Amino acid sequence: MIDSQRRQVLKAVGATGAILAAGGVGTAGARPGGRSDASAEDTIFDIASGSADFDILELALEETGLDEVLDSTDGQFTVFAPTDGAFAALLTELGITAAQLLADPDLEDILLYHVTAGRRYAASVVRAPQLRMLTGDTVTVDGTVLNGGEATIVDTPDTIDIEASNGVIHVIDGVLQLP
């Protein structure tokens, strides 16, 4: 489970938006278009837990305690959310079960490697050569392709942003692997 000190750090990072993409590309200030599949009051966790596409992500967030962080409005985050299909492909590739993944001691870091501080809309993400994630590591970006093909942001740049009260969700078709 996530400890209270780390939770405070995550809230502080989200509140200040201090971690930005490498190369000077900052958090987008205006929403250039996109969709909102939920009420403006729904948090990132509300949206993930309310979708049939994110059952494994929801369980993983609950297992690590990150559900509490992403269900709070204390910070702003951008989450690159792997679908259940993405997790199923990873489980097959690794030859493990969902229960084994949820018991993995690196699960929290795996999830944090899918989150960056601040609101990052598609127009900003696709132009950033790299994004600094909450693990401190970077993810490379080539348009909608992340880490040289580990995952692709699903949809088109005009409809890629899922707005939440505490950030933005981008649906991805793969699970990003820790460096």
PDB file of C-alpha atoms in Angstrom:
ATOM      1  CA  MET A   1       0.000   0.000   0.000  1.00  0.00           C
ATOM      2  CA  ILE A   2       1.082   3.553  -0.600  1.00  0.00           C
ATOM      3  CA  ASP A   3       2.439   5.198   2.540  1.00  0.00           C
ATOM      4  CA  SER A   4       1.168   8.549   3.815  1.00  0.00           C
ATOM      5  CA  GLN A   5       4.449  10.370   3.143  1.00  0.00           C
ATOM      6  CA  ARG A   6       4.450   9.324  -0.521  1.00  0.00           C
ATOM      7  CA  ARG A   7       0.748  10.237  -0.796  1.00  0.00           C
ATOM      8  CA  GLN A   8       1.564  13.749   0.499  1.00  0.00           C
ATOM      9  CA  VAL A   9       4.356  14.079  -2.068  1.00  0.00           C
ATOM     10  CA  LEU A  10       2.026  12.972  -4.875  1.00  0.00           C
ATOM     11  CA  LYS A  11      -0.591  15.505  -3.787  1.00  0.00           C
ATOM     12  CA  ALA A  12       2.018  18.262  -3.608  1.00  0.00           C
ATOM     13  CA  VAL A  13       3.392  17.391  -7.040  1.00  0.00           C
ATOM     14  CA  GLY A  14      -0.094  17.348  -8.508  1.00  0.00           C
ATOM     15  CA  ALA A  15      -1.064  20.601  -6.857  1.00  0.00           C
ATOM     16  CA  THR A  16       1.958  22.477  -8.131  1.00  0.00           C
ATOM     17  CA  GLY A  17       2.214  20.777 -11.514  1.00  0.00           C
ATOM     18  CA  ALA A  18       5.982  20.865 -10.957  1.00  0.00           C
ATOM     19  CA  ILE A  19       6.903  17.872 -13.072  1.00  0.00           C
ATOM     20  CA  LEU A  20       6.662  18.843 -16.728  1.00  0.00           C
ATOM     21  CA  ALA A  21       7.752  17.141 -19.902  1.00  0.00           C
ATOM     22  CA  ALA A  22      11.432  17.261 -20.771  1.00  0.00           C
ATOM     23  CA  GLY A  23      12.336  19.701 -23.496  1.00  0.00           C
ATOM     24  CA  GLY A  24      10.346  22.572 -22.055  1.00  0.00           C
ATOM     25  CA  VAL A  25       6.910  21.543 -23.259  1.00  0.00           C
ATOM     26  CA  GLY A  26       4.586  22.462 -20.425  1.00  0.00           C
ATOM     27  CA  THR A  27       1.121  21.599 -19.335  1.00  0.00           C
ATOM     28  CA  ALA A  28      -1.485  22.727 -21.789  1.00  0.00           C
ATOM     29  CA  GLY A  29      -3.445  25.635 -20.440  1.00  0.00           C
ATOM     30  CA  ALA A  30      -6.535  25.382 -22.595  1.00  0.00           C
ATOM     31  CA  ARG A  31      -8.547  22.437 -23.727  1.00  0.00           C
ATOM     32  CA  PRO A  32      -8.181  22.374 -27.521  1.00  0.00           C
ATOM     33  CA  GLY A  33     -11.086  20.033 -28.083  1.00  0.00           C
ATOM     34  CA  GLY A  34     -11.669  16.540 -26.892  1.00  0.00           C
ATOM     35  CA  ARG A  35     -14.355  14.682 -25.151  1.00  0.00           C
ATOM     36  CA  SER A  36     -15.762  14.429 -21.739  1.00  0.00           C
ATOM     37  CA  ASP A  37     -17.385  11.079 -21.128  1.00  0.00           C
ATOM     38  CA  ALA A  38     -18.216  12.010 -17.559  1.00  0.00           C
ATOM     39  CA  SER A  39     -19.451  14.812 -15.401  1.00  0.00           C
ATOM     40  CA  ALA A  40     -16.989  17.629 -14.724  1.00  0.00           C
ATOM     41  CA  GLU A  41     -17.091  16.559 -11.066  1.00  0.00           C
ATOM     42  CA  ASP A  42     -15.930  12.997 -11.769  1.00  0.00           C
ATOM     43  CA  THR A  43     -12.368  12.272 -10.715  1.00  0.00           C
ATOM     44  CA  ILE A  44      -9.898  10.201 -12.682  1.00  0.00           C
ATOM     45  CA  PHE A  45     -10.664   7.245 -10.422  1.00  0.00           C
ATOM     46  CA  ASP A  46     -14.443   7.767 -10.814  1.00  0.00           C
ATOM     47  CA  ILE A  47     -14.072   7.581 -14.583  1.00  0.00           C
ATOM     48  CA  ALA A  48     -11.761   4.536 -14.499  1.00  0.00           C
ATOM     49  CA  SER A  49     -13.947   2.658 -12.031  1.00  0.00           C
ATOM     50  CA  GLY A  50     -17.092   3.524 -13.979  1.00  0.00           C
ATOM     51  CA  SER A  51     -15.752   2.103 -17.238  1.00  0.00           C
ATOM     52  CA  ALA A  52     -15.874  -1.538 -18.275  1.00  0.00           C
ATOM     53  CA  ASP A  53     -12.534  -1.003 -20.085  1.00  0.00           C
ATOM     54  CA  PHE A  54     -10.478  -0.415 -16.917  1.00  0.00           C
ATOM     55  CA  ASP A  55     -11.332  -3.252 -14.495  1.00  0.00           C
ATOM     56  CA  ILE A  56      -7.707  -4.372 -14.016  1.00  0.00           C
ATOM     57  CA  LEU A  57      -6.489  -0.784 -13.714  1.00  0.00           C
ATOM     58  CA  GLU A  58      -9.157  -0.139 -11.077  1.00  0.00           C
ATOM     59  CA  LEU A  59      -8.075  -3.201  -9.075  1.00  0.00           C
ATOM     60  CA  ALA A  60      -4.410  -2.198  -9.346  1.00  0.00           C
ATOM     61  CA  LEU A  61      -5.128   1.347  -8.179  1.00  0.00           C
ATOM     62  CA  GLU A  62      -7.093   0.001  -5.209  1.00  0.00           C
ATOM     63  CA  GLU A  63      -4.355  -2.521  -4.357  1.00  0.00           C
ATOM     64  CA  THR A  64      -1.702   0.205  -4.167  1.00  0.00           C
ATOM     65  CA  GLY A  65      -3.831   2.915  -2.563  1.00  0.00           C
ATOM     66  CA  LEU A  66      -3.398   5.155  -5.591  1.00  0.00           C
ATOM     67  CA  ASP A  67      -7.175   5.116  -5.974  1.00  0.00           C
ATOM     68  CA  GLU A  68      -7.318   7.566  -3.064  1.00  0.00           C
ATOM     69  CA  VAL A  69      -4.882   9.948  -4.780  1.00  0.00           C
ATOM     70  CA  LEU A  70      -6.699   9.781  -8.132  1.00  0.00           C
ATOM     71  CA  ASP A  71     -10.076  10.138  -6.393  1.00  0.00           C
ATOM     72  CA  SER A  72      -9.006  13.384  -4.726  1.00  0.00           C
ATOM     73  CA  THR A  73      -9.202  16.883  -6.105  1.00  0.00           C
ATOM     74  CA  ASP A  74      -6.035  17.950  -4.263  1.00  0.00           C
ATOM     75  CA  GLY A  75      -3.882  17.665  -7.390  1.00  0.00           C
ATOM     76  CA  GLN A  76      -3.988  17.585 -11.173  1.00  0.00           C
ATOM     77  CA  PHE A  77      -2.689  14.547 -13.056  1.00  0.00           C
ATOM     78  CA  THR A  78      -2.538  13.109 -16.536  1.00  0.00           C
ATOM     79  CA  VAL A  79      -3.020   9.351 -16.611  1.00  0.00           C
ATOM     80  CA  PHE A  80      -2.112   7.147 -19.562  1.00  0.00           C
ATOM     81  CA  ALA A  81      -4.642   4.424 -18.799  1.00  0.00           C
ATOM     82  CA  PRO A  82      -4.052   0.906 -20.163  1.00  0.00           C
ATOM     83  CA  THR A  83      -7.233  -0.913 -21.123  1.00  0.00           C
ATOM     84  CA  ASP A  84      -8.102  -4.400 -19.905  1.00  0.00           C
ATOM     85  CA  GLY A  85      -6.998  -5.646 -23.330  1.00  0.00           C
ATOM     86  CA  ALA A  86      -3.589  -4.035 -22.792  1.00  0.00           C
ATOM     87  CA  PHE A  87      -3.241  -5.725 -19.416  1.00  0.00           C
ATOM     88  CA  ALA A  88      -4.409  -9.070 -20.868  1.00  0.00           C
ATOM     89  CA  ALA A  89      -1.686  -8.870 -23.527  1.00  0.00           C
ATOM     90  CA  LEU A  90       0.921  -8.101 -20.854  1.00  0.00           C
ATOM     91  CA  LEU A  91      -0.248 -11.002 -18.675  1.00  0.00           C
ATOM     92  CA  THR A  92       0.009 -13.355 -21.664  1.00  0.00           C
ATOM     93  CA  GLU A  93       3.456 -12.013 -22.572  1.00  0.00           C
ATOM     94  CA  LEU A  94       4.716 -12.449 -19.002  1.00  0.00           C
ATOM     95  CA  GLY A  95       2.914 -15.756 -18.427  1.00  0.00           C
ATOM     96  CA  ILE A  96       1.286 -14.561 -15.197  1.00  0.00           C
ATOM     97  CA  THR A  97      -2.227 -14.082 -13.874  1.00  0.00           C
ATOM     98  CA  ALA A  98      -3.936 -10.846 -12.914  1.00  0.00           C
ATOM     99  CA  ALA A  99      -3.648 -11.901  -9.255  1.00  0.00           C
ATOM    100  CA  GLN A 100       0.119 -12.295  -9.662  1.00  0.00           C
ATOM    101  CA  LEU A 101       0.355  -8.855 -11.258  1.00  0.00           C
ATOM    102  CA  LEU A 102      -1.660  -7.317  -8.423  1.00  0.00           C
ATOM    103  CA  ALA A 103       0.736  -8.924  -5.912  1.00  0.00           C
ATOM    104  CA  ASP A 104       3.848  -7.650  -7.733  1.00  0.00           C
ATOM    105  CA  PRO A 105       5.973  -5.519  -5.376  1.00  0.00           C
ATOM    106  CA  ASP A 106       6.648  -3.115  -8.290  1.00  0.00           C
ATOM    107  CA  LEU A 107       2.936  -2.542  -9.006  1.00  0.00           C
ATOM    108  CA  GLU A 108       2.891   0.966  -7.519  1.00  0.00           C
ATOM    109  CA  ASP A 109       5.885   2.025  -9.638  1.00  0.00           C
ATOM    110  CA  ILE A 110       4.332   0.429 -12.725  1.00  0.00           C
ATOM    111  CA  LEU A 111       1.214   2.543 -12.188  1.00  0.00           C
ATOM    112  CA  LEU A 112       3.152   5.732 -11.383  1.00  0.00           C
ATOM    113  CA  TYR A 113       5.033   5.236 -14.654  1.00  0.00           C
ATOM    114  CA  HIS A 114       1.667   5.890 -16.341  1.00  0.00           C
ATOM    115  CA  VAL A 115       1.034   9.220 -14.563  1.00  0.00           C
ATOM    116  CA  THR A 116       2.476  12.703 -15.019  1.00  0.00           C
ATOM    117  CA  ALA A 117       1.703  15.806 -12.979  1.00  0.00           C
ATOM    118  CA  GLY A 118      -0.617  18.474 -14.303  1.00  0.00           C
ATOM    119  CA  ARG A 119      -3.190  18.489 -17.086  1.00  0.00           C
ATOM    120  CA  ARG A 120      -1.577  17.353 -20.331  1.00  0.00           C
ATOM    121  CA  TYR A 121      -3.957  17.567 -23.255  1.00  0.00           C
ATOM    122  CA  ALA A 122      -3.357  15.680 -26.494  1.00  0.00           C
ATOM    123  CA  ALA A 123      -2.084  18.743 -28.348  1.00  0.00           C
ATOM    124  CA  SER A 124       0.693  19.086 -25.747  1.00  0.00           C
ATOM    125  CA  VAL A 125       1.429  15.372 -25.384  1.00  0.00           C
ATOM    126  CA  VAL A 126       1.889  14.617 -29.088  1.00  0.00           C
ATOM    127  CA  ARG A 127       4.393  17.458 -29.463  1.00  0.00           C
ATOM    128  CA  ALA A 128       6.477  16.539 -26.418  1.00  0.00           C
ATOM    129  CA  PRO A 129       9.563  14.445 -27.195  1.00  0.00           C
ATOM    130  CA  GLN A 130       9.431  13.054 -23.653  1.00  0.00           C
ATOM    131  CA  LEU A 131       7.176  13.108 -20.611  1.00  0.00           C
ATOM    132  CA  ARG A 132       8.507  12.897 -17.075  1.00  0.00           C
ATOM    133  CA  MET A 133       6.360  10.464 -15.130  1.00  0.00           C
ATOM    134  CA  LEU A 134       5.790  10.356 -11.359  1.00  0.00           C
ATOM    135  CA  THR A 135       8.482   7.686 -11.000  1.00  0.00           C
ATOM    136  CA  GLY A 136      10.983  10.311 -12.175  1.00  0.00           C
ATOM    137  CA  ASP A 137      11.613   8.343 -15.374  1.00  0.00           C
ATOM    138  CA  THR A 138      10.719   9.580 -18.838  1.00  0.00           C
ATOM    139  CA  VAL A 139       8.468   8.147 -21.519  1.00  0.00           C
ATOM    140  CA  THR A 140       9.402   8.925 -25.120  1.00  0.00           C
ATOM    141  CA  VAL A 141       6.684  10.291 -27.358  1.00  0.00           C
ATOM    142  CA  ASP A 142       6.462  10.118 -31.151  1.00  0.00           C
ATOM    143  CA  GLY A 143       3.037  11.502 -31.983  1.00  0.00           C
ATOM    144  CA  THR A 144       0.663   9.068 -30.305  1.00  0.00           C
ATOM    145  CA  VAL A 145       3.295   6.303 -29.959  1.00  0.00           C
ATOM    146  CA  LEU A 146       4.871   5.878 -26.525  1.00  0.00           C
ATOM    147  CA  ASN A 147       8.271   4.293 -25.777  1.00  0.00           C
ATOM    148  CA  GLY A 148       8.916   3.191 -29.334  1.00  0.00           C
ATOM    149  CA  GLY A 149       5.695   1.204 -29.648  1.00  0.00           C
ATOM    150  CA  GLU A 150       5.070  -0.171 -26.148  1.00  0.00           C
ATOM    151  CA  ALA A 151       1.745   1.641 -26.277  1.00  0.00           C
ATOM    152  CA  THR A 152      -0.251   3.927 -28.523  1.00  0.00           C
ATOM    153  CA  ILE A 153      -2.678   6.575 -27.409  1.00  0.00           C
ATOM    154  CA  VAL A 154      -6.038   5.398 -28.688  1.00  0.00           C
ATOM    155  CA  ASP A 155      -8.196   7.731 -30.788  1.00  0.00           C
ATOM    156  CA  THR A 156      -7.345  10.858 -32.735  1.00  0.00           C
ATOM    157  CA  PRO A 157      -5.842  14.076 -31.384  1.00  0.00           C
ATOM    158  CA  ASP A 158      -9.194  15.843 -31.661  1.00  0.00           C
ATOM    159  CA  THR A 159     -11.025  13.407 -29.368  1.00  0.00           C
ATOM    160  CA  ILE A 160      -8.287  12.015 -27.197  1.00  0.00           C
ATOM    161  CA  ASP A 161      -8.758  13.962 -23.959  1.00  0.00           C
ATOM    162  CA  ILE A 162     -11.037  12.503 -21.308  1.00  0.00           C
ATOM    163  CA  GLU A 163     -11.623  15.341 -18.883  1.00  0.00           C
ATOM    164  CA  ALA A 164     -11.827  14.735 -15.130  1.00  0.00           C
ATOM    165  CA  SER A 165     -12.127  17.154 -12.234  1.00  0.00           C
ATOM    166  CA  ASN A 166      -8.547  16.342 -11.228  1.00  0.00           C
ATOM    167  CA  GLY A 167      -6.885  15.883 -14.595  1.00  0.00           C
ATOM    168  CA  VAL A 168      -6.973  14.194 -17.957  1.00  0.00           C
ATOM    169  CA  ILE A 169      -7.034  10.543 -19.045  1.00  0.00           C
ATOM    170  CA  HIS A 170      -5.518   9.236 -22.269  1.00  0.00           C
ATOM    171  CA  VAL A 171      -6.488   5.662 -23.135  1.00  0.00           C
ATOM    172  CA  ILE A 172      -3.523   3.532 -24.257  1.00  0.00           C
ATOM    173  CA  ASP A 173      -3.416   0.089 -25.847  1.00  0.00           C
ATOM    174  CA  GLY A 174      -0.320  -1.185 -24.014  1.00  0.00           C
ATOM    175  CA  VAL A 175       1.252  -1.245 -20.564  1.00  0.00           C
ATOM    176  CA  LEU A 176       4.413   0.837 -20.297  1.00  0.00           C
ATOM    177  CA  GLN A 177       7.377  -1.154 -18.982  1.00  0.00           C
ATOM    178  CA  LEU A 178       9.568   0.318 -16.264  1.00  0.00           C
ATOM    179  CA  PRO A 179      13.059   1.220 -17.514  1.00  0.00           C
TER     180      PRO A 179
END
